[in-house]
mmCIF file of C-alpha atoms and ligand atoms in Angstrom:
data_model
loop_
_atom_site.group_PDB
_atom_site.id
_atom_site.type_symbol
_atom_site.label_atom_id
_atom_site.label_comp_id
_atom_site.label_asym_id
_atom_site.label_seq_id
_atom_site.Cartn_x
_atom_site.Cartn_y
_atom_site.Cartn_z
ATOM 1 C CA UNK A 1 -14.950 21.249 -7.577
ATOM 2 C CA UNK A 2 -18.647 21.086 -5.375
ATOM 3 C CA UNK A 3 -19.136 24.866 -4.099
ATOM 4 C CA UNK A 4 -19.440 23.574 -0.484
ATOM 5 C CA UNK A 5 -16.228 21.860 -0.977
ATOM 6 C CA UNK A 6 -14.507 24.657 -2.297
ATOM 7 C CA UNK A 7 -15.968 27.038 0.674
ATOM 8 C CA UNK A 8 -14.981 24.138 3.282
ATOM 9 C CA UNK A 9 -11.341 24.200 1.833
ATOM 10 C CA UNK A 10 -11.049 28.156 1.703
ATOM 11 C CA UNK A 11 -12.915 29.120 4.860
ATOM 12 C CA UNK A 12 -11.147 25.904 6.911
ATOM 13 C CA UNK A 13 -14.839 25.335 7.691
ATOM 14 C CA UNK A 14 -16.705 22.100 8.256
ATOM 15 C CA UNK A 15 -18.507 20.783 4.614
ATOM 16 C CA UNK A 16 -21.766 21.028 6.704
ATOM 17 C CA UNK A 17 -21.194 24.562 8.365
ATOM 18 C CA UNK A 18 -20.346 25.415 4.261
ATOM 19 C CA UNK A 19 -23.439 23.853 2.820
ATOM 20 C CA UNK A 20 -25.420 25.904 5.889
ATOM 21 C CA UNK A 21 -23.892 28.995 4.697
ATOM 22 C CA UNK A 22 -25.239 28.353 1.289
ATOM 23 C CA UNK A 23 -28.465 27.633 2.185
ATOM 24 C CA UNK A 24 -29.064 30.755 4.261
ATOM 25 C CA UNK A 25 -27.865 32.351 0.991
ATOM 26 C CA UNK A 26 -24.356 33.451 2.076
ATOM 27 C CA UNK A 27 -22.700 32.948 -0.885
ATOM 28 C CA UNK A 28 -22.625 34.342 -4.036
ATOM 29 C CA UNK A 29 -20.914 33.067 -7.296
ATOM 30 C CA UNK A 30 -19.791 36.264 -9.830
ATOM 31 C CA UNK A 31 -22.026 38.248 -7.645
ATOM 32 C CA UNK A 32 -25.252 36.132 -8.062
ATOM 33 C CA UNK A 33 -26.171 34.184 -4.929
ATOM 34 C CA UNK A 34 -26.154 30.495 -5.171
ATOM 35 C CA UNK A 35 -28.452 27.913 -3.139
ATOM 36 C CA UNK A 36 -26.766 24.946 -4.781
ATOM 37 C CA UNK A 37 -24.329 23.615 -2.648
ATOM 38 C CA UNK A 38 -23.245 20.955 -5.563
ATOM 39 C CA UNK A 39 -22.516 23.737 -7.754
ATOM 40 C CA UNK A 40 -19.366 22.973 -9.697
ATOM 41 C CA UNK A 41 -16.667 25.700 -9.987
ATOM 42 C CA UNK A 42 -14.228 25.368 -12.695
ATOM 43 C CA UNK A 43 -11.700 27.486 -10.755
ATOM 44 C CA UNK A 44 -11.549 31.329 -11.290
ATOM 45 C CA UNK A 45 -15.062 32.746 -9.902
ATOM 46 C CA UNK A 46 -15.616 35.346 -7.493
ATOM 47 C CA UNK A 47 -16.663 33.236 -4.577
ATOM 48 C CA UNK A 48 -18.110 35.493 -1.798
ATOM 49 C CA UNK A 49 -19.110 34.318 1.485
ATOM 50 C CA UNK A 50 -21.326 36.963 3.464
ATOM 51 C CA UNK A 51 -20.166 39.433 1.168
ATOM 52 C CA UNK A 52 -16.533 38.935 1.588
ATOM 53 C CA UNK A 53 -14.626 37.919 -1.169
ATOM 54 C CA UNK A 54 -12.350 34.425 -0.441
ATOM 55 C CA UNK A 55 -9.136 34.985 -1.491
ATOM 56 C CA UNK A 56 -8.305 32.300 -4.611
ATOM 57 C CA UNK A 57 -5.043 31.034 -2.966
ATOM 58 C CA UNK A 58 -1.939 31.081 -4.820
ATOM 59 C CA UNK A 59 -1.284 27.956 -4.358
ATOM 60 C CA UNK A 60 -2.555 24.578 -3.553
ATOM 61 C CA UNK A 61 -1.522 21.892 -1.056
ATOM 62 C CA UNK A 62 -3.158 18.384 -0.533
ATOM 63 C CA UNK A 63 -2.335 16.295 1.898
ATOM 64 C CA UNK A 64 -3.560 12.506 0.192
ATOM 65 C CA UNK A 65 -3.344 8.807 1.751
ATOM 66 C CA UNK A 66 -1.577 6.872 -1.421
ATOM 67 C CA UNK A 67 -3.636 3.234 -1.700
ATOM 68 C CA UNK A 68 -0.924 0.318 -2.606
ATOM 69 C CA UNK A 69 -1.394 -0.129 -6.830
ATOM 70 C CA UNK A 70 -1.260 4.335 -7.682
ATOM 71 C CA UNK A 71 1.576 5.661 -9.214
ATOM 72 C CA UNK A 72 3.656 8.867 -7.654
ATOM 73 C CA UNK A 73 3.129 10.862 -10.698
ATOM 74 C CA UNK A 74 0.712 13.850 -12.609
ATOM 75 C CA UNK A 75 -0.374 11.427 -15.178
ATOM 76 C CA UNK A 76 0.635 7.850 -16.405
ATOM 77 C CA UNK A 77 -0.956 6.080 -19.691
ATOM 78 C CA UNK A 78 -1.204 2.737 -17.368
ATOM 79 C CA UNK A 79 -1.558 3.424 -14.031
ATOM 80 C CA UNK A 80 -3.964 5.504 -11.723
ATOM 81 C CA UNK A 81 -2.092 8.412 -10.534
ATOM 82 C CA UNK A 82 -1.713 10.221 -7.094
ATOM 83 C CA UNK A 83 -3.140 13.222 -9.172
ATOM 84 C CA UNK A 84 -6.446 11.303 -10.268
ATOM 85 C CA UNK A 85 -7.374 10.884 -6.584
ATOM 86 C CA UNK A 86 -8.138 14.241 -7.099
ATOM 87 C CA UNK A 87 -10.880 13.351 -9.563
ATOM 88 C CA UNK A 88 -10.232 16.570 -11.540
ATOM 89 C CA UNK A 89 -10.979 18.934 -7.932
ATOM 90 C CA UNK A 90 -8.586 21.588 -9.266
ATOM 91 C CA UNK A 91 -9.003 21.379 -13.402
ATOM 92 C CA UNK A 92 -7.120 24.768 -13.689
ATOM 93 C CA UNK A 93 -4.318 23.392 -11.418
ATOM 94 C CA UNK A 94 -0.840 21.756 -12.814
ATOM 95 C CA UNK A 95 -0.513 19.419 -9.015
ATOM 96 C CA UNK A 96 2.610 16.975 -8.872
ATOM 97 C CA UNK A 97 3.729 14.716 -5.770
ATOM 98 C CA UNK A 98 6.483 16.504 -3.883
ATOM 99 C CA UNK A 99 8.279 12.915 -3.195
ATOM 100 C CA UNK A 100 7.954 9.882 -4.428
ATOM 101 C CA UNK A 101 6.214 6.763 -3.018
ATOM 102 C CA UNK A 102 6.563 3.451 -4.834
ATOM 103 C CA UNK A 103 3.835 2.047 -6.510
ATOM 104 C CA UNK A 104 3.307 -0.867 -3.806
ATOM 105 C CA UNK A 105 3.997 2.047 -1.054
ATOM 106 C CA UNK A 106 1.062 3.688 0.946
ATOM 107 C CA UNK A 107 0.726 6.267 2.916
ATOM 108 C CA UNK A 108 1.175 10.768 3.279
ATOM 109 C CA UNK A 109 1.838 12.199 -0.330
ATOM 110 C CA UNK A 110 2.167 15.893 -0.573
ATOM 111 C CA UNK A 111 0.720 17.093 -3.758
ATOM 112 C CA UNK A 112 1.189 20.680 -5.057
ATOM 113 C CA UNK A 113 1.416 23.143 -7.707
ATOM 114 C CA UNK A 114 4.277 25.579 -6.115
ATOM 115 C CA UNK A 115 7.279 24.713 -7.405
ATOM 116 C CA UNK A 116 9.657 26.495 -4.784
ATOM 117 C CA UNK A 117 7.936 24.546 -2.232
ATOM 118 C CA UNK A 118 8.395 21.229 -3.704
ATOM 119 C CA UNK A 119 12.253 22.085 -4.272
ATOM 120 C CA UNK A 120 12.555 22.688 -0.635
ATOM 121 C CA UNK A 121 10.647 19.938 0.802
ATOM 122 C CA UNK A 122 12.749 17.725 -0.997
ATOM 123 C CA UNK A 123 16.275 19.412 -1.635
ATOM 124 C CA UNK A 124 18.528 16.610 1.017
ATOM 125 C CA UNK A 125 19.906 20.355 2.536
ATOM 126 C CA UNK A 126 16.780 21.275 3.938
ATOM 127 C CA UNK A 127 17.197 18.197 5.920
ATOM 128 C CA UNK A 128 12.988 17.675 6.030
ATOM 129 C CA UNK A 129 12.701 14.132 7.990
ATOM 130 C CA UNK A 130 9.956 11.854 6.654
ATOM 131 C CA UNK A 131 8.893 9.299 8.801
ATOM 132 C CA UNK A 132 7.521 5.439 7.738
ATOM 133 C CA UNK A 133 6.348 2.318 9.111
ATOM 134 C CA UNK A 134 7.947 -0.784 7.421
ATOM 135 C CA UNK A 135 7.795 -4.310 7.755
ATOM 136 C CA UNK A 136 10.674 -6.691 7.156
ATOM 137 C CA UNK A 137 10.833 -10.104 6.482
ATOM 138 C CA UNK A 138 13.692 -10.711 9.353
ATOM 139 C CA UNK A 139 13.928 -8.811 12.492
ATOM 140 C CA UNK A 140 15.568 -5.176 12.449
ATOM 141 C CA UNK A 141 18.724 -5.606 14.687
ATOM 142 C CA UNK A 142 20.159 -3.016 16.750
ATOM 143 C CA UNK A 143 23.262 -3.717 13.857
ATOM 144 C CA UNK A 144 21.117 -2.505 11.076
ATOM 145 C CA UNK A 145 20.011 0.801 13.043
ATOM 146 C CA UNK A 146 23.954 2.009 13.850
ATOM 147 C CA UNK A 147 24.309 0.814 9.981
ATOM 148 C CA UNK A 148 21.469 3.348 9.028
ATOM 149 C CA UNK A 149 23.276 6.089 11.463
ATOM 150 C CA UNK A 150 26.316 5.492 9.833
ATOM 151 C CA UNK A 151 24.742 5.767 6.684
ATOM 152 C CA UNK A 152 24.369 2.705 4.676
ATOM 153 C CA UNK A 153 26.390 2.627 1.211
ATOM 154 C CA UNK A 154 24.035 1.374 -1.365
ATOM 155 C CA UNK A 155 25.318 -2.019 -3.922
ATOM 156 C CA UNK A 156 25.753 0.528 -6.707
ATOM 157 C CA UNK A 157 28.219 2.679 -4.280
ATOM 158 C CA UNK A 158 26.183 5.791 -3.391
ATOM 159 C CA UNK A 159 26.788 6.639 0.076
ATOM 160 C CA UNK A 160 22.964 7.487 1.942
ATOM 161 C CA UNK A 161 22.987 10.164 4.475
ATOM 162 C CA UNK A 162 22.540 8.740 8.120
ATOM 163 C CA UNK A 163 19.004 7.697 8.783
ATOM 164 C CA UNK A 164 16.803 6.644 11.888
ATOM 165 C CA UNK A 165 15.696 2.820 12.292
ATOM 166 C CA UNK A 166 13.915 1.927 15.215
ATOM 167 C CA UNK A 167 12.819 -1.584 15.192
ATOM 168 C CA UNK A 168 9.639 -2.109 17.464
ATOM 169 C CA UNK A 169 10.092 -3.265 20.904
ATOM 170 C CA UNK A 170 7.376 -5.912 20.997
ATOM 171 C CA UNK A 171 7.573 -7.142 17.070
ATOM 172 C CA UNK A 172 10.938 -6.119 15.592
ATOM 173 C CA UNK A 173 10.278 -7.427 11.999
ATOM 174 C CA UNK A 174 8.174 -4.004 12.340
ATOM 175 C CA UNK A 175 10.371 -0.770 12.323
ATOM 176 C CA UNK A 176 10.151 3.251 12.285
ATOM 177 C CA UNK A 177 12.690 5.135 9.689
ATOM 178 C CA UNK A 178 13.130 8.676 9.291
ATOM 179 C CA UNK A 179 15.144 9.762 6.115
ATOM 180 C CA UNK A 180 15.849 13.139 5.168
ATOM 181 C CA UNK A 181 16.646 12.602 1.852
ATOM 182 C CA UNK A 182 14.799 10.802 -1.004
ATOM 183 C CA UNK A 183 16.530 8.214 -3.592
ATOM 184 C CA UNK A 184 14.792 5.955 -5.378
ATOM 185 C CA UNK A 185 13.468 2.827 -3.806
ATOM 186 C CA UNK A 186 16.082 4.070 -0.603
ATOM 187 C CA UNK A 187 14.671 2.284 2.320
ATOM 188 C CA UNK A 188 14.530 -1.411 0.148
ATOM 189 C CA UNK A 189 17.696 -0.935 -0.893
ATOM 190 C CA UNK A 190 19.708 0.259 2.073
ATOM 191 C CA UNK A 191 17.487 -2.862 4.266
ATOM 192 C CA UNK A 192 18.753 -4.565 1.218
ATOM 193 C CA UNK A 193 22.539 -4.457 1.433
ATOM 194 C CA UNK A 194 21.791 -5.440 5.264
ATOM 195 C CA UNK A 195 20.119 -8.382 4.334
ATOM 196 C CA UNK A 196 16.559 -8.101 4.926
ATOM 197 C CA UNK A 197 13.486 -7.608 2.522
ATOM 198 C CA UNK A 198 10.981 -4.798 3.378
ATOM 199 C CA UNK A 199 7.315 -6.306 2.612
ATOM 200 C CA UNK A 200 5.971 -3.369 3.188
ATOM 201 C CA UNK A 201 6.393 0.565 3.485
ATOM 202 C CA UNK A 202 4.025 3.243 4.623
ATOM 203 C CA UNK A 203 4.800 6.515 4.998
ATOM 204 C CA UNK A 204 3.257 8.433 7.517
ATOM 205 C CA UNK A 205 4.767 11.450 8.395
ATOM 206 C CA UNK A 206 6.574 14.450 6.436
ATOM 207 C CA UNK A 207 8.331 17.557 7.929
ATOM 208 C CA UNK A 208 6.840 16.433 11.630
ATOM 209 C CA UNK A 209 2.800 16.688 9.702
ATOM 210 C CA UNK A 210 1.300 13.519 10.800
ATOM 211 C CA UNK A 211 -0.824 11.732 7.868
ATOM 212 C CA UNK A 212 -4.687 12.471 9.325
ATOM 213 C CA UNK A 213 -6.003 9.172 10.699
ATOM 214 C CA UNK A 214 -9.233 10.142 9.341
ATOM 215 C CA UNK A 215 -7.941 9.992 5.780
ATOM 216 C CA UNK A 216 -8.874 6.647 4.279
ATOM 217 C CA UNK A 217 -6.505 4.938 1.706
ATOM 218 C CA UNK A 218 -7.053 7.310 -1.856
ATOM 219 C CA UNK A 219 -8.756 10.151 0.550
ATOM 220 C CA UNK A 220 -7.674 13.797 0.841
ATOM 221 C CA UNK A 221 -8.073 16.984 1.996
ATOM 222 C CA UNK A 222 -5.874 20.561 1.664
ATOM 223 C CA UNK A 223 -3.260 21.238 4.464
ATOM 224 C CA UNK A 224 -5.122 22.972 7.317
ATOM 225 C CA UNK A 225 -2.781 26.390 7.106
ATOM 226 C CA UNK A 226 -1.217 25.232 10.725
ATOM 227 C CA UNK A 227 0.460 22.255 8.774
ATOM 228 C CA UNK A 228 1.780 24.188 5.997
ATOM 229 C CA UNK A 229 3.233 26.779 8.509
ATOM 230 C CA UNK A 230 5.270 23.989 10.177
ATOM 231 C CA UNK A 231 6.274 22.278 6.791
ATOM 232 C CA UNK A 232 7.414 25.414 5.912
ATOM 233 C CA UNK A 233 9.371 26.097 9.046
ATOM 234 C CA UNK A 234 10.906 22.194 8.372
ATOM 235 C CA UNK A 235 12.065 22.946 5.059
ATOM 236 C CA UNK A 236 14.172 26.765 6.239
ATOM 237 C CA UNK A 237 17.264 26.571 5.656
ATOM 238 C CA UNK A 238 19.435 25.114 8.443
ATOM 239 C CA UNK A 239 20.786 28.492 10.368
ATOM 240 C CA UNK A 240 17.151 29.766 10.389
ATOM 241 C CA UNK A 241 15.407 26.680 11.577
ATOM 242 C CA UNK A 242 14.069 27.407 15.378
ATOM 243 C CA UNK A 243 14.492 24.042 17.295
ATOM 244 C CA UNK A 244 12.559 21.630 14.523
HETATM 245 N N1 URA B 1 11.901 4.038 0.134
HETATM 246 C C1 URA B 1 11.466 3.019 -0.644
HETATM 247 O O1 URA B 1 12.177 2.033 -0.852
HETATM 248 N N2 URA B 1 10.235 3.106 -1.173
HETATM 249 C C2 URA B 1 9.390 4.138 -0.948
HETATM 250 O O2 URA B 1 8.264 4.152 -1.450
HETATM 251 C C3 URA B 1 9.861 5.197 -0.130
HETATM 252 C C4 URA B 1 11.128 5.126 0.393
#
């Protein structure tokens, strides 16, 4: 990764306050002050910024905009991955999506290296809603959202949780659903045993974390640490969650 990227990330700083910093000659890289804000790290210096060290997080957490046509995985021999967005930003990093989109799916995909984090986010008993926008190809009825609350039994016989499905006022063949679980291809196939084709699906919230409007389709940034505060608080465990 570009030093002033790296800085921006760690400091939660602008890219242009970071590549000011280096050019007053702020920073130093293994104790040698650097100028060059296009400096690539391979992960592992001593990055100091006015002579304080920046702590090398633990962990990493990306918040990415999934473009239709990229696979939900760390690496595919077909397909562009979630994980190549990245274009190798964290080369010492083992990043996987936490949750699945499909391939023709767009929107929020968490991508991470903590494992315990991932678990919780997803584990159906942490109850973490994720929200999506999804056009159908016949209106959403006020049938198919007390189906959803009742929760919809898929054609192979698994019973789905209850779900939210609020078709849009003005233009119902366009709907909001929150799930808080995640089986494979769930929302086409529980619209499917109600009759109605999903054309398409974009998901754009997780855990109450809004997908950043300024994030283009295949952009990305690191979860500001106010985000990952309330993801974590959306994936306690039910008796300790405060009013989420
Ligand atoms: N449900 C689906 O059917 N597809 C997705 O990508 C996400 C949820």
């Amino acid at each position: 990764m570009r030093l002033d990227k790296y800085l921006a990330g760690a400091m939660q700083i602008p890219r242009s306050a970071a590549r000011a910093l280096v050019a007053r000659g702020a920073v130093t890289v293994d104790g040698a002050v650097c100028r060059k804000a296009d400096m690539p790290l391979a992960g592992g210096e001593a990055v100091c910024a006015d002579g304080k060290p920046l702590d090398r997080e633990e962990y990493v957490y990306i918040m990415l905009h999934k473009p239709q046509g990229v696979v939900s995985a760390s690496t595919d021999g077909r397909d562009v991955t979630v994980v190549d967005l990245l274009k190798g930003a964290y080369p010492r990093r083992k990043l996987f999506p936490a949750g699945r989109l499909d391939k023709t799916s767009t929107g929020f995909v968490l991508l991470t290296d903590d494992g315990a984090f991932a678990h919780d986010i997803l584990s159906p008993r942490r109850h973490v809603p994720k929200t999506y926008r999804v056009r159908l190809d016949t209106p959403a009825t006020p049938e198919m959202a007390r189906a959803f609350e009742a929760g919809v039994v898929l054609a192979d016989g698994q019973a789905m949780r209850p779900a939210g499905l609020l078709p849009d006022q003005a233009d119902p063949f366009w709907a909001t659903v929150e799930l808080r679980q995640g089986v494979y291809h769930q929302i086409k196939r529980m619209f499917g045993v109600l009759g109605a084709g999903v054309n398409a699906l974009h998901r754009t919230a997780i855990g109450g974390v809004e997908l950043d409007p300024a994030l283009a389709p295949g952009r990305w940034r690191p979860l500001t640490p106010q985000e990952l505060e309330r993801l974590r608080a959306a994936a306690q465990p039910r008796s300790k969650k405060k009013n989420l």
